[in-house]
């Protein structure tokens, strides 16, 4: 049973449906791993084993009574986790800040409700940086989430707790959120898969902070798992048509056709010509491109002079508008803020508050840039690119030397930010390794509403590369009977 919790979610569901394992047994195995590894990873903000075991018994009873449990509840008995900024009834939803200490959600977010309706069991809520404004998960409530591949390195942010839990086998998958790379960068750092969908494809109601104003375009809830097949399954369940609460428009699903996907080339962007990437990052992008070429896709280099303009507009909304939205909430609480959030504030406060004219101009320009970028991307089935310039960084680092040049924190993550401004789908697949053995992911992206096409191409890449368990997830452990025992951690 030692490797059970690092299996793909679809494999676990097959075992549950065939009754080769019970929901209670699977829940127990996850509890063992959480108790063994979470003390050094700090992936979870809230975890209740008794509530999980109770739900697992109910799932087993439901399976025994149902004539078609896989159809009525396709995730029945699968243990998943939820980022702690997404309301999950009965669990802490503190968004990583002591200003919300002890806040417990009374109702489920729409996305969480959909996963429960599909039969998923909630393990708990996972750690995130304060107010989600960081690429590193660290806060004054629960500390810094460590990377399962190296405890000295970050698991990323803002969905870092979610990524660490999934990578280490402490969760079969879950839901994060992304306004600037927050499900993609942690997936890249920890060697798992994720999707930032087109905003509106997955309901964002119940996310703290709300995805409104500029963040209705930048922000999206997204599935995270060990394989793209798992991510696709979760997306299918989460993205049932609904009337968007911000636009009132019902957003349809799109279809994919293998012949149509191969009728257009794959664009390959190894860097943007402005900021360097590590040699291993470049090799990972080339390897993914070569694998798709072997599968019959045309591959050609991609360059676009609008990308930097898109990034500057993202900066206006995420950094400058983000500060303006948060300043009223933190007024007179400076002494209670985490160093990670202070770094965001220090950067944001170097610029003046936006004027109404600046905001209107940025909004107008964004529409123009999105239109032009979408038109250019429509010539490609997908774009392959780095996720960021570097693999996982050590806790607290904020700049690096890459190819002899200094690369700053926010600039290193630019490859994800473009697609937030565009409001476009982008997935991450683990492909390579750094010289230190850390995972390196590759981003597969397209223009808005091409989510299914992105997933289809990312699944092909995943088949050729894909998730590998970090060594700590496979270390031996004491196990007596079926009881949950005190276990030694590898900290």
XYZ file of C-alpha atoms in Angstrom:
491
model
C 0.000 0.000 0.000
C 3.058 2.298 0.325
C 2.691 3.711 -3.215
C -1.096 3.914 -3.192
C -1.385 7.630 -2.457
C 0.859 8.696 -5.346
C -1.210 6.916 -7.986
C -3.202 8.997 -10.486
C -6.722 9.877 -9.320
C -8.199 7.953 -12.265
C -6.369 4.798 -11.132
C -7.647 5.246 -7.580
C -11.187 5.699 -8.885
C -10.858 2.496 -10.917
C -9.742 0.635 -7.789
C -12.678 2.051 -5.840
C -15.160 1.140 -8.565
C -13.762 -2.399 -8.787
C -13.867 -2.555 -4.969
C -10.238 -3.625 -4.747
C -9.994 -0.924 -2.086
C -12.642 0.794 0.017
C -13.097 4.519 0.498
C -12.294 4.018 4.187
C -9.009 2.273 3.376
C -8.040 4.980 0.899
C -8.884 7.726 3.388
C -6.849 5.947 6.061
C -3.820 5.780 3.776
C -4.066 9.515 3.107
C -4.341 10.248 6.817
C -1.167 8.226 7.419
C 0.725 10.205 4.804
C -0.555 13.567 6.022
C 0.457 12.745 9.589
C 3.864 11.533 8.364
C 4.776 14.326 5.944
C 2.696 17.417 6.689
C 4.745 18.373 9.781
C 7.698 19.122 7.503
C 5.808 20.234 4.375
C 3.197 22.463 6.071
C 0.882 21.903 3.122
C -2.403 21.909 5.067
C -4.066 24.814 6.851
C -6.969 22.687 8.124
C -7.298 18.913 8.271
C -9.846 16.795 10.187
C -9.226 13.030 9.972
C -12.379 12.079 11.873
C -14.600 14.046 9.504
C -12.806 12.410 6.563
C -13.267 8.885 7.931
C -16.953 9.541 8.584
C -17.404 10.720 4.987
C -15.463 7.683 3.724
C -17.791 5.280 5.553
C -20.754 7.069 4.003
C -19.153 6.753 0.554
C -18.696 3.004 1.072
C -22.314 2.658 2.153
C -23.448 4.651 -0.866
C -21.402 2.470 -3.224
C -22.862 -0.673 -1.687
C -26.420 0.626 -2.225
C -25.997 2.120 -5.695
C -26.461 0.148 -8.884
C -24.271 2.564 -10.854
C -22.030 4.534 -8.467
C -19.553 5.552 -11.195
C -22.311 7.268 -13.175
C -24.149 8.891 -10.281
C -20.985 10.046 -8.510
C -17.864 9.703 -10.690
C -15.495 10.783 -7.882
C -17.150 8.695 -5.156
C -14.676 8.111 -2.339
C -11.767 10.092 -3.845
C -9.924 12.215 -1.216
C -9.191 15.729 -2.506
C -7.997 19.015 -1.048
C -9.033 22.633 -1.578
C -6.936 25.804 -1.459
C -7.831 27.705 1.699
C -8.964 30.776 -0.239
C -11.883 28.761 -1.672
C -14.846 28.459 0.695
C -15.225 24.893 1.972
C -18.008 24.529 4.526
C -16.710 23.726 7.997
C -13.042 24.387 7.155
C -10.814 27.403 7.689
C -10.846 29.943 4.879
C -8.325 32.453 6.220
C -6.541 33.364 2.970
C -3.220 33.095 4.775
C -3.646 36.181 6.962
C -3.823 36.617 10.719
C -6.442 39.286 10.026
C -8.785 36.373 9.171
C -7.502 34.016 11.877
C -10.066 31.346 12.723
C -12.440 32.233 9.871
C -14.448 29.134 8.942
C -16.521 28.966 5.765
C -20.243 28.441 6.331
C -21.023 27.363 2.762
C -19.204 25.690 -0.098
C -17.961 27.607 -3.107
C -19.793 26.481 -6.238
C -16.724 24.555 -7.414
C -16.381 22.749 -4.087
C -20.079 21.900 -4.128
C -19.663 20.361 -7.587
C -16.795 18.165 -6.414
C -18.809 17.026 -3.393
C -21.805 16.278 -5.612
C -19.510 14.134 -7.749
C -18.677 12.110 -4.622
C -15.275 13.534 -3.691
C -14.220 13.510 -0.023
C -12.674 16.681 1.399
C -9.353 16.096 3.148
C -9.001 19.719 4.220
C -7.872 23.146 3.049
C -4.317 23.910 1.978
C -1.863 26.654 2.801
C -1.484 29.844 0.738
C 0.421 33.156 1.061
C -1.220 36.136 2.710
C -3.996 37.511 0.494
C -2.589 35.266 -2.287
C -0.196 37.980 -3.472
C 3.004 35.931 -3.744
C 4.765 33.224 -5.718
C 5.853 31.656 -2.432
C 3.495 30.111 0.130
C 4.482 31.519 3.503
C 2.442 33.290 6.184
C 2.302 34.019 9.908
C -0.472 31.447 10.493
C 1.083 28.220 9.225
C 4.588 29.048 8.043
C 6.326 28.281 4.761
C 5.142 25.337 2.679
C 8.144 23.258 1.628
C 8.731 21.581 -1.698
C 8.472 17.757 -1.466
C 11.565 17.485 -3.698
C 13.668 19.632 -1.368
C 12.547 21.056 1.948
C 14.903 24.004 1.477
C 12.962 25.073 -1.607
C 9.540 26.696 -2.023
C 6.496 24.847 -3.311
C 5.472 28.067 -5.060
C 2.400 30.193 -4.685
C -0.215 31.083 -4.294
C -1.533 27.496 -4.562
C 1.654 26.127 -3.007
C 0.017 24.104 -0.249
C -2.222 22.441 -2.803
C 0.712 21.570 -5.080
C 2.860 20.195 -2.250
C 0.025 18.022 -0.943
C -0.702 16.537 -4.367
C 2.955 15.990 -5.293
C 3.740 14.232 -1.997
C 0.670 11.978 -2.045
C -1.239 13.849 0.666
C -4.159 14.450 -1.731
C -5.388 12.844 -4.944
C -5.975 16.276 -6.496
C -7.835 19.462 -5.857
C -8.667 23.036 -6.734
C -6.444 26.110 -6.690
C -6.800 29.618 -8.098
C -4.660 31.677 -10.450
C -4.407 35.422 -11.209
C -0.749 35.478 -12.234
C 0.427 31.878 -12.378
C -0.823 30.612 -9.039
C -1.797 27.069 -10.095
C 0.868 26.852 -12.796
C 4.030 27.979 -10.998
C 3.456 25.629 -8.004
C 2.767 22.751 -10.423
C 6.038 23.544 -12.200
C 7.945 23.723 -8.905
C 6.598 20.428 -7.530
C 6.271 18.268 -10.657
C 2.494 17.998 -11.031
C -0.127 19.130 -13.574
C -2.578 22.025 -13.514
C -4.866 24.154 -15.650
C -5.711 27.829 -15.469
C -8.921 27.833 -17.510
C -10.598 30.624 -19.392
C -12.242 32.809 -16.708
C -15.862 31.773 -16.317
C -15.411 28.147 -17.367
C -15.274 27.172 -13.670
C -17.508 29.204 -11.322
C -15.499 31.498 -9.061
C -18.292 32.228 -6.564
C -16.981 31.525 -3.082
C -13.391 32.519 -3.755
C -11.811 34.852 -1.213
C -10.949 37.463 -2.489
C -13.759 37.650 -5.081
C -12.791 37.439 -8.766
C -14.362 40.785 -9.668
C -13.246 43.977 -11.379
C -9.883 43.435 -13.108
C -9.625 40.037 -11.419
C -12.685 38.793 -13.311
C -10.309 38.574 -16.304
C -7.039 37.815 -14.506
C -8.422 35.274 -12.052
C -9.735 31.742 -12.400
C -10.186 28.637 -10.295
C -8.266 25.698 -11.708
C -7.863 21.937 -11.151
C -4.545 20.480 -9.973
C -3.548 16.801 -10.013
C -0.711 14.395 -10.736
C -1.694 13.748 -14.368
C -3.339 15.750 -17.130
C -5.933 12.993 -17.436
C -6.934 13.710 -13.837
C -6.949 17.463 -14.493
C -9.196 16.919 -17.529
C -11.616 14.810 -15.487
C -11.849 17.457 -12.760
C -12.284 20.213 -15.346
C -15.112 18.326 -17.014
C -16.947 18.035 -13.696
C -16.251 21.607 -12.622
C -17.068 23.363 -15.884
C -20.709 22.450 -16.471
C -22.422 25.382 -18.232
C -23.763 28.098 -15.966
C -24.612 31.796 -16.143
C -21.501 33.742 -15.176
C -22.247 35.979 -12.200
C -19.995 38.701 -13.615
C -21.208 38.715 -17.232
C -24.543 36.902 -17.152
C -23.385 34.985 -20.236
C -23.604 31.195 -20.358
C -20.146 29.960 -21.337
C -20.256 26.847 -23.538
C -17.739 24.030 -23.716
C -15.664 23.627 -26.849
C -14.895 20.448 -28.745
C -11.564 19.076 -29.954
C -10.738 17.106 -33.048
C -7.348 15.437 -33.447
C -7.201 16.240 -37.159
C -8.064 19.885 -36.564
C -5.444 20.197 -33.821
C -2.785 18.887 -36.202
C -3.909 21.192 -38.993
C -2.292 24.139 -37.226
C 1.286 24.296 -35.921
C 2.490 24.266 -32.347
C 4.239 27.543 -31.546
C 7.398 27.257 -29.446
C 8.625 30.142 -27.314
C 11.805 29.320 -25.391
C 12.101 32.839 -23.973
C 10.677 36.249 -24.783
C 13.949 37.867 -25.815
C 13.922 40.062 -22.708
C 14.466 37.736 -19.744
C 16.680 34.621 -19.876
C 15.718 31.127 -18.736
C 17.928 28.350 -17.380
C 19.397 25.888 -19.863
C 17.367 23.041 -18.324
C 14.183 25.092 -18.743
C 14.996 25.677 -22.402
C 15.718 21.953 -22.857
C 12.348 21.021 -21.296
C 10.471 23.226 -23.789
C 12.459 21.760 -26.692
C 11.806 18.210 -25.432
C 8.049 18.797 -25.257
C 8.094 20.293 -28.763
C 10.054 17.322 -30.122
C 7.601 14.884 -28.534
C 4.649 16.616 -30.198
C 6.505 16.677 -33.515
C 6.932 12.911 -33.196
C 3.153 12.707 -32.791
C 2.562 14.409 -36.125
C 2.303 18.073 -35.129
C 4.026 20.828 -37.051
C 6.330 22.792 -34.764
C 7.618 26.300 -35.418
C 9.143 29.130 -33.361
C 6.721 31.701 -31.917
C 7.483 35.372 -31.345
C 5.063 38.173 -30.525
C 5.894 41.792 -29.699
C 2.632 42.195 -27.755
C 3.725 39.941 -24.907
C 5.625 42.623 -23.011
C 2.710 45.036 -23.439
C 0.418 42.351 -22.017
C 2.750 41.878 -19.066
C 2.847 45.602 -18.312
C -0.943 45.704 -18.334
C -1.050 42.651 -16.043
C 1.265 44.591 -13.708
C -1.136 47.530 -13.695
C -4.052 45.346 -12.647
C -2.397 42.756 -10.381
C 0.175 44.934 -8.635
C -1.271 48.440 -8.697
C -5.004 47.617 -8.577
C -4.280 44.762 -6.176
C -2.661 47.188 -3.769
C -5.603 49.599 -4.034
C -8.093 46.802 -3.299
C -6.125 45.538 -0.296
C -4.972 48.785 1.357
C -8.369 49.450 3.035
C -8.348 45.912 4.493
C -4.891 46.223 6.062
C -5.116 49.808 7.292
C -3.610 50.090 10.802
C -2.527 46.419 10.692
C 1.018 46.815 9.336
C 2.589 45.046 12.326
C 0.465 41.949 11.658
C 1.492 41.431 8.042
C 3.801 38.655 6.873
C 7.195 39.358 5.245
C 5.948 37.747 2.036
C 2.997 40.126 1.787
C 5.175 43.055 2.847
C 7.391 42.348 -0.163
C 4.374 42.699 -2.461
C 3.414 45.955 -0.722
C 6.956 47.337 -0.906
C 6.999 46.727 -4.660
C 3.474 48.058 -5.190
C 4.071 51.157 -3.052
C 6.947 52.285 -5.268
C 4.267 53.436 -7.705
C 1.493 55.997 -7.107
C -2.151 55.041 -6.823
C -3.786 54.687 -10.216
C -5.791 57.651 -11.408
C -9.177 57.119 -12.988
C -7.735 58.101 -16.364
C -4.864 55.590 -16.040
C -7.261 52.809 -15.135
C -9.587 53.635 -18.038
C -6.651 53.757 -20.463
C -5.282 50.433 -19.208
C -8.696 48.785 -19.475
C -9.167 50.073 -23.029
C -5.675 49.008 -24.064
C -6.204 45.571 -22.517
C -9.207 44.942 -24.744
C -7.166 45.929 -27.774
C -4.188 43.766 -26.788
C -6.397 40.779 -25.987
C -8.062 41.045 -29.378
C -4.775 41.289 -31.269
C -3.114 38.514 -29.259
C -6.074 36.172 -29.661
C -6.020 36.725 -33.408
C -2.316 35.899 -33.552
C -2.657 32.821 -31.333
C -5.559 31.498 -33.422
C -3.014 30.494 -36.090
C -1.618 27.885 -33.658
C -3.098 24.836 -31.976
C -1.149 25.808 -28.845
C 1.936 27.638 -27.639
C 4.649 25.845 -25.665
C 6.680 28.010 -23.301
C 8.501 27.962 -19.974
C 6.419 28.398 -16.839
C 9.063 30.690 -15.393
C 12.762 31.413 -15.854
C 13.901 29.097 -13.083
C 12.957 25.919 -11.223
C 11.871 26.117 -7.569
C 13.780 28.731 -5.597
C 14.964 28.532 -1.999
C 12.683 30.008 0.661
C 12.905 33.784 0.740
C 14.898 34.266 -2.466
C 13.796 37.191 -4.631
C 16.391 37.404 -7.428
C 18.655 35.044 -9.341
C 21.521 34.957 -11.814
C 20.434 33.304 -15.065
C 22.823 33.109 -18.017
C 24.941 35.809 -16.383
C 22.051 38.236 -15.883
C 20.074 39.232 -12.792
C 16.441 38.141 -12.922
C 13.989 39.654 -10.431
C 11.143 37.778 -8.708
C 8.094 39.112 -10.570
C 9.924 39.217 -13.900
C 10.980 35.560 -13.653
C 7.299 34.554 -13.598
C 6.331 36.587 -16.696
C 5.530 33.537 -18.846
C 2.345 32.854 -16.887
C 1.259 36.482 -16.515
C 0.602 37.001 -20.249
C -2.196 34.455 -20.256
C -3.874 35.998 -17.214
C -4.104 39.337 -19.006
C -5.376 37.510 -22.096
C -7.948 35.539 -20.063
C -6.782 32.409 -21.869
C -6.358 28.753 -20.857
C -2.881 27.544 -19.917
C -1.837 24.153 -18.549
C 1.404 22.940 -16.983
C 2.930 19.483 -17.479
C 6.092 18.169 -15.741
C 8.749 17.485 -18.388
C 12.315 17.940 -17.155
C 14.657 18.249 -14.192
C 17.084 20.930 -13.058
C 20.749 20.228 -12.426
C 19.745 19.794 -8.754
C 16.999 17.312 -9.612
C 14.085 19.728 -9.138
C 11.063 19.400 -11.464
C 10.655 21.633 -14.504
C 7.247 22.041 -16.109
C 6.267 23.272 -19.558
C 3.292 25.542 -20.220
C 0.742 24.668 -22.933
C -1.471 27.669 -23.729
C -3.892 29.005 -26.325
C -6.420 31.784 -26.854
C -9.658 32.171 -24.798
C -12.197 29.315 -24.756
C -9.758 26.764 -26.185
C -9.567 24.914 -22.864
C -10.356 21.492 -24.297
C -7.707 21.895 -27.010
C -5.102 22.875 -24.403
C -6.044 19.870 -22.274
C -5.866 17.480 -25.248
C -2.374 18.638 -26.255
C -1.144 18.759 -22.654
C -2.345 15.169 -22.150
C -0.190 14.073 -25.102
C 2.865 15.762 -23.583
C 2.066 14.194 -20.230
C 2.069 10.696 -21.753
C 5.666 11.187 -22.905
C 6.953 12.732 -19.672
C 4.739 13.194 -16.623
C 4.661 12.968 -12.848
C 7.243 11.108 -10.784
C 6.809 10.783 -6.996
C 9.327 12.725 -4.920
C 11.569 10.384 -2.905
C 10.016 11.394 0.430
C 6.637 10.094 -0.775
C 8.066 6.594 -1.249
C 10.137 6.283 1.930
C 9.329 3.283 4.116
C 7.224 3.785 7.218
C 6.044 1.805 10.216
C 2.632 0.235 9.724
C 0.889 -1.964 12.256
C -2.291 -3.617 11.180
C -4.780 -1.095 9.864
C -4.327 1.395 12.679
C -3.138 4.952 12.323
C 0.088 5.120 14.320
C 2.547 7.782 15.302
C 4.906 7.913 12.344
C 8.410 9.258 12.033
C 8.799 12.076 9.532
C 11.814 12.626 7.253
C 12.213 16.218 8.460
